[in-house]
PDB file of C-alpha atoms in Angstrom:
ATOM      1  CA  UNK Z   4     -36.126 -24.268  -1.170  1.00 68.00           C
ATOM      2  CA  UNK Z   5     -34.244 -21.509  -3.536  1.00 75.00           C
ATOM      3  CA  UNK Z   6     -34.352 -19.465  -0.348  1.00 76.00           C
ATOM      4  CA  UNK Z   7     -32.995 -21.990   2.107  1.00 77.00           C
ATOM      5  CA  UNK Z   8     -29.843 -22.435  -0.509  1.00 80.00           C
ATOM      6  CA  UNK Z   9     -29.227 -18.478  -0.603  1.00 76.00           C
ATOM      7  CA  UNK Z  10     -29.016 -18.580   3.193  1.00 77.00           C
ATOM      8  CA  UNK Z  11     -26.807 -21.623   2.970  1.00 76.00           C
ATOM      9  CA  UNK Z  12     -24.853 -19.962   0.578  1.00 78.00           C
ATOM     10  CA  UNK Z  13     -24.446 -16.587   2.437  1.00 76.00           C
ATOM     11  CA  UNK Z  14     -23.391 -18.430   5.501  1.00 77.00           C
ATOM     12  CA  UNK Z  15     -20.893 -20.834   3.742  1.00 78.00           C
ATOM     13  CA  UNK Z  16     -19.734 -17.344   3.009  1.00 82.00           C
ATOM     14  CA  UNK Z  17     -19.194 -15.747   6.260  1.00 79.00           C
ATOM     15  CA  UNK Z  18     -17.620 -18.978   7.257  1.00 81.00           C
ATOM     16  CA  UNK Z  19     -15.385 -18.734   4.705  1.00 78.00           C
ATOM     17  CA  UNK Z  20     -14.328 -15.128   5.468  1.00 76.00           C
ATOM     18  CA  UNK Z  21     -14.249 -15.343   9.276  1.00 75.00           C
ATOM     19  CA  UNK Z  22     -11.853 -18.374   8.562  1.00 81.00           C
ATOM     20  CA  UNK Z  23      -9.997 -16.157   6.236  1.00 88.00           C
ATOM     21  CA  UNK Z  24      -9.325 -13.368   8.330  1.00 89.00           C
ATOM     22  CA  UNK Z  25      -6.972 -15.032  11.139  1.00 88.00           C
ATOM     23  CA  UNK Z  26      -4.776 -16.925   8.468  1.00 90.00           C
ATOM     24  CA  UNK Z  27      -4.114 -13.411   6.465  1.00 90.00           C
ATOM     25  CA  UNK Z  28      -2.930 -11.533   9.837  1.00 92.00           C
ATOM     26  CA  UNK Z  29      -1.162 -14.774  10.959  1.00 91.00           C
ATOM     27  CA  UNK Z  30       0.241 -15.257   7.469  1.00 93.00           C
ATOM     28  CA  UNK Z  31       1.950 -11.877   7.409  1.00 95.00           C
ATOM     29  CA  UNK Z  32       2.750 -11.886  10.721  1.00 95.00           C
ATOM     30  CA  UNK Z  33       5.120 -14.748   9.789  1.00 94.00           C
ATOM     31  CA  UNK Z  34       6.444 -13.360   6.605  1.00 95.00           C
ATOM     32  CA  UNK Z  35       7.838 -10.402   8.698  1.00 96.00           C
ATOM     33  CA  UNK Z  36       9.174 -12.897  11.528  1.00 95.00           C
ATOM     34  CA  UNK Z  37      10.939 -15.017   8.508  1.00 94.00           C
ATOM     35  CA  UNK Z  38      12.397 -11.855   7.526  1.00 94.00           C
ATOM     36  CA  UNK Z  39      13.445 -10.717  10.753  1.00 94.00           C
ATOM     37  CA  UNK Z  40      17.134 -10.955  12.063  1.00 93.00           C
ATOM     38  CA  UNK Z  41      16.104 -10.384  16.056  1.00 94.00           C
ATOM     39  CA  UNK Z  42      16.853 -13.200  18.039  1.00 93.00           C
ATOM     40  CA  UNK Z  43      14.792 -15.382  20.749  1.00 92.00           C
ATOM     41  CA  UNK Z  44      11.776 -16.739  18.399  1.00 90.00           C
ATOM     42  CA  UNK Z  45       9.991 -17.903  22.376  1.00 92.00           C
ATOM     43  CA  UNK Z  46      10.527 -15.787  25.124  1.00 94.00           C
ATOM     44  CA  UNK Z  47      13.184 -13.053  23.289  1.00 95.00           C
ATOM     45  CA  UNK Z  48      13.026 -10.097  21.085  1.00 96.00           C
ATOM     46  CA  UNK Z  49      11.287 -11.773  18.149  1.00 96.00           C
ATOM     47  CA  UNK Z  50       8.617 -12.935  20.425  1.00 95.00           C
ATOM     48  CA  UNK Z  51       8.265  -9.748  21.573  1.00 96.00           C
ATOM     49  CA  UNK Z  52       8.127  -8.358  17.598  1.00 97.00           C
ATOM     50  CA  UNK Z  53       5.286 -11.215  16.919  1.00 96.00           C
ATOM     51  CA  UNK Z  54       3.137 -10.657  19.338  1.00 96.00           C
ATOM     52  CA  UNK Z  55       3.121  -6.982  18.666  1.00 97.00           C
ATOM     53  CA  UNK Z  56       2.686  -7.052  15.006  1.00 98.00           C
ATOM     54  CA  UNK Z  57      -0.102  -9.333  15.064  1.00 97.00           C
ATOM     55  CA  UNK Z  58      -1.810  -7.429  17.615  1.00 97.00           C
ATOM     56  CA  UNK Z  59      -1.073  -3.945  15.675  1.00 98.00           C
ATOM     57  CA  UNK Z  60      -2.798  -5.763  13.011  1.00 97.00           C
ATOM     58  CA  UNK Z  61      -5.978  -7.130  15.015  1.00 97.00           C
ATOM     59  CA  UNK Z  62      -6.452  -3.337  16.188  1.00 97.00           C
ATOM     60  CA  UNK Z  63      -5.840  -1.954  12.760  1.00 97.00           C
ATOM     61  CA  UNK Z  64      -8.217  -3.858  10.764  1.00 96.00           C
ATOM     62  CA  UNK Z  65     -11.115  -4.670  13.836  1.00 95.00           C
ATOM     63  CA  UNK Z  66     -10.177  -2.771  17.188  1.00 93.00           C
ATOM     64  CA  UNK Z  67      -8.491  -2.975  20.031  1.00 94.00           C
ATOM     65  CA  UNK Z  68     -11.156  -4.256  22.222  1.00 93.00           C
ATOM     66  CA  UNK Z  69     -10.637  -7.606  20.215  1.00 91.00           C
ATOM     67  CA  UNK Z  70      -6.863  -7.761  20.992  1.00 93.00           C
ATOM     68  CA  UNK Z  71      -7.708  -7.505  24.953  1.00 92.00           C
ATOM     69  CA  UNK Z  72     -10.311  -9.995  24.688  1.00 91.00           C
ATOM     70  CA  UNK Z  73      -7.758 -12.772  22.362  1.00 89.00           C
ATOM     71  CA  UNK Z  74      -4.828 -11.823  24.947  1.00 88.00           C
ATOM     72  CA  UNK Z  75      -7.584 -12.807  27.442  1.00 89.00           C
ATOM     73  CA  UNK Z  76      -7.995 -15.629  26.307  1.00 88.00           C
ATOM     74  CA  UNK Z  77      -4.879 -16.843  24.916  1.00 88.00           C
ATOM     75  CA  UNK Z  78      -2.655 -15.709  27.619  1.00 87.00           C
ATOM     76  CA  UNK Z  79      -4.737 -16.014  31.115  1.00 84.00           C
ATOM     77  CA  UNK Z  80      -2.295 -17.111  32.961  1.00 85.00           C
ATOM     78  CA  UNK Z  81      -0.095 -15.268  35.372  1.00 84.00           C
ATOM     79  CA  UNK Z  82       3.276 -16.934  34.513  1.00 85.00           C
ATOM     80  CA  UNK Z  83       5.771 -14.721  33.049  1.00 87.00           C
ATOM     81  CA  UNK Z  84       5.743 -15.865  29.440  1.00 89.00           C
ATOM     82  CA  UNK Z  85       2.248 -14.923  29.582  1.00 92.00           C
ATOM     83  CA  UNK Z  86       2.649 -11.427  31.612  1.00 92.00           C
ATOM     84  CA  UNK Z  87       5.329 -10.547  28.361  1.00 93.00           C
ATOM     85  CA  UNK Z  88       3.035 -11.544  25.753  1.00 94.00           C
ATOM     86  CA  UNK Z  89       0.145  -9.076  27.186  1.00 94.00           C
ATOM     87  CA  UNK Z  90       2.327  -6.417  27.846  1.00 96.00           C
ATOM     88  CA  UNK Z  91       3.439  -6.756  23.930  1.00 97.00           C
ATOM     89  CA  UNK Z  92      -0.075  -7.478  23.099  1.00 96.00           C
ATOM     90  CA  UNK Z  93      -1.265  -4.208  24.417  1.00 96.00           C
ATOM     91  CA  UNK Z  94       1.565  -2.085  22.562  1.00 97.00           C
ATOM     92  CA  UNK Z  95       0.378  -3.793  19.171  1.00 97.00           C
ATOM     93  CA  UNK Z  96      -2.687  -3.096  20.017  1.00 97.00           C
ATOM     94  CA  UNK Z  97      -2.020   0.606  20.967  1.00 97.00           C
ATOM     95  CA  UNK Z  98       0.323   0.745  17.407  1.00 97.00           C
ATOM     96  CA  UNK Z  99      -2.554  -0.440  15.362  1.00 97.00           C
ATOM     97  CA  UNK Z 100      -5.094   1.975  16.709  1.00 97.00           C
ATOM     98  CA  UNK Z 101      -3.155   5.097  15.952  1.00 97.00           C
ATOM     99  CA  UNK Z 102      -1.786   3.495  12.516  1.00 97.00           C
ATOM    100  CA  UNK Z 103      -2.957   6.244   9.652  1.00 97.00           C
ATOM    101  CA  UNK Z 104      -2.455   3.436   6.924  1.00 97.00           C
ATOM    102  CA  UNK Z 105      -1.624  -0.312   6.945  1.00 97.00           C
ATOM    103  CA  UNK Z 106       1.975   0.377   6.005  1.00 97.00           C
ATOM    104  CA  UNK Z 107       2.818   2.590   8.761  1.00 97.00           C
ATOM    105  CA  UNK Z 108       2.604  -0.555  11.025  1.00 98.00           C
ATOM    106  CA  UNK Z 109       5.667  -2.770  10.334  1.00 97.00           C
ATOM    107  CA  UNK Z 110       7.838   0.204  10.926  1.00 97.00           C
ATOM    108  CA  UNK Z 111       6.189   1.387  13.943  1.00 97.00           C
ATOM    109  CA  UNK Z 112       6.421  -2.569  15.415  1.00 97.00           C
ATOM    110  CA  UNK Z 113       9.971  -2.569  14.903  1.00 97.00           C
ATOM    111  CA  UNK Z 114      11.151   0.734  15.891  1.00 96.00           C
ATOM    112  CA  UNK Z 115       9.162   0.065  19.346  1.00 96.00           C
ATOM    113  CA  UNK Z 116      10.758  -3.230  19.706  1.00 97.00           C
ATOM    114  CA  UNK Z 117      14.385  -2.201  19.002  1.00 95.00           C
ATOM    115  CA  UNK Z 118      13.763  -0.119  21.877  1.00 95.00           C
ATOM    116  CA  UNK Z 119      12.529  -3.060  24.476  1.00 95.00           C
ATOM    117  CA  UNK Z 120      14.560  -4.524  26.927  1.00 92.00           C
ATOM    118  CA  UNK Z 121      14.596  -7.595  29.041  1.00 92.00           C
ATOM    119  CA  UNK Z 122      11.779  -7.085  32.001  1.00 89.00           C
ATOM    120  CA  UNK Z 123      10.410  -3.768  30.387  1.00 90.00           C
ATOM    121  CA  UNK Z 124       7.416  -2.353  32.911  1.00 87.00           C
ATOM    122  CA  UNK Z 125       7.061   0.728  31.066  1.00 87.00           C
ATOM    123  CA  UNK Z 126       3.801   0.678  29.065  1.00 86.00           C
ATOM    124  CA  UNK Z 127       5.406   1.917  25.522  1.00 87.00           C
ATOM    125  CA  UNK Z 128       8.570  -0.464  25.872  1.00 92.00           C
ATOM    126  CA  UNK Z 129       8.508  -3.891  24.265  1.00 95.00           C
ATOM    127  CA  UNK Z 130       9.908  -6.541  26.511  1.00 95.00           C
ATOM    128  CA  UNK Z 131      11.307  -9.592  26.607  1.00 96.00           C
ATOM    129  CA  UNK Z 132      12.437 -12.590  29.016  1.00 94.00           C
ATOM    130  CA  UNK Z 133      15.952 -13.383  30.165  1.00 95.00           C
ATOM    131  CA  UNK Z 134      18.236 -15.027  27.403  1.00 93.00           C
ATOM    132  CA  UNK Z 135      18.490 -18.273  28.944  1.00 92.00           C
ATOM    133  CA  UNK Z 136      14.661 -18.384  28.371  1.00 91.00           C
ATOM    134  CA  UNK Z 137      15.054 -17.877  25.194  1.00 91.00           C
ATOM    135  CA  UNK Z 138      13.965 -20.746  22.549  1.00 79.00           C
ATOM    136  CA  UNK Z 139      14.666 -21.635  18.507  1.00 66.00           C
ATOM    137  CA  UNK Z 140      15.391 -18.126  16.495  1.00 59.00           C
ATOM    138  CA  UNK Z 141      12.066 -18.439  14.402  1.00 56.00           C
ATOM    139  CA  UNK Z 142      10.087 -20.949  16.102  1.00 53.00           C
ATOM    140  CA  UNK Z 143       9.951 -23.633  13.282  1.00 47.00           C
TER     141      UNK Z 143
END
């Protein structure tokens, strides 16, 4: 019985911390986009600075094998908003692998974003949709 509760316990545990771990990176993640001046919260230039901060985060703390298979997931479909959030995805992910410290991320996210543009193909360029895409600045 003692033994059945120290299992319970351990995996009440995990739980716990598996739970945890998405609401930290999406927690800052949202900080920075609340503190952001970009524009285009869906489809623009902070879209483009969300995905790729949360992804440089995913491949910071886990890898980026876990980014590719969330993207996967999340973004399966071949429609353009879904195309731009990949492409982003795969920077963050690229940002967060290289990152020598945690703090060396934000900065890195930004600086590769203020250098996107609208329809970006080149793998190390953020991107974005067209403006009239574009929906509410922060997406609350």
């Amino acid at each position: 019985m003692k033994r059945r509760w120290k299992l319970l316990s351990v995996a009440a545990t995990v739980c716990m911390l598996l739970a945890a771990y998405p609401t930290v990176v999406l927690g800052y993640t949202w900080i920075k986009v609340a503190q952001s001046d970009l524009p285009g919260g869906h489809n623009g230039p902070l879209d483009a600075y969300r995905h790729t901060l949360a992804s440089a985060i995913v491949a910071y703390t886990l890898n980026e094998g876990v980014v590719e298979r969330v993207s996967e997931m999340m973004e399966h479909q071949e429609i353009a908003t879904h195309r731009m959030d990949r492409h982003n995805n795969r920077i963050g992910a690229s940002i967060g692998s290289k990152a020598k410290s945690f703090w060396d991320i934000e900065p890195a996210v930004a600086k590769r974003v203020a250098k996107g543009k609208l329809m970006a193909r080149d793998s190390d360029q953020s991107t974005w949709l067209p403006k009239a895409m574009w929906g509410d600045k922060k997406m609350w």
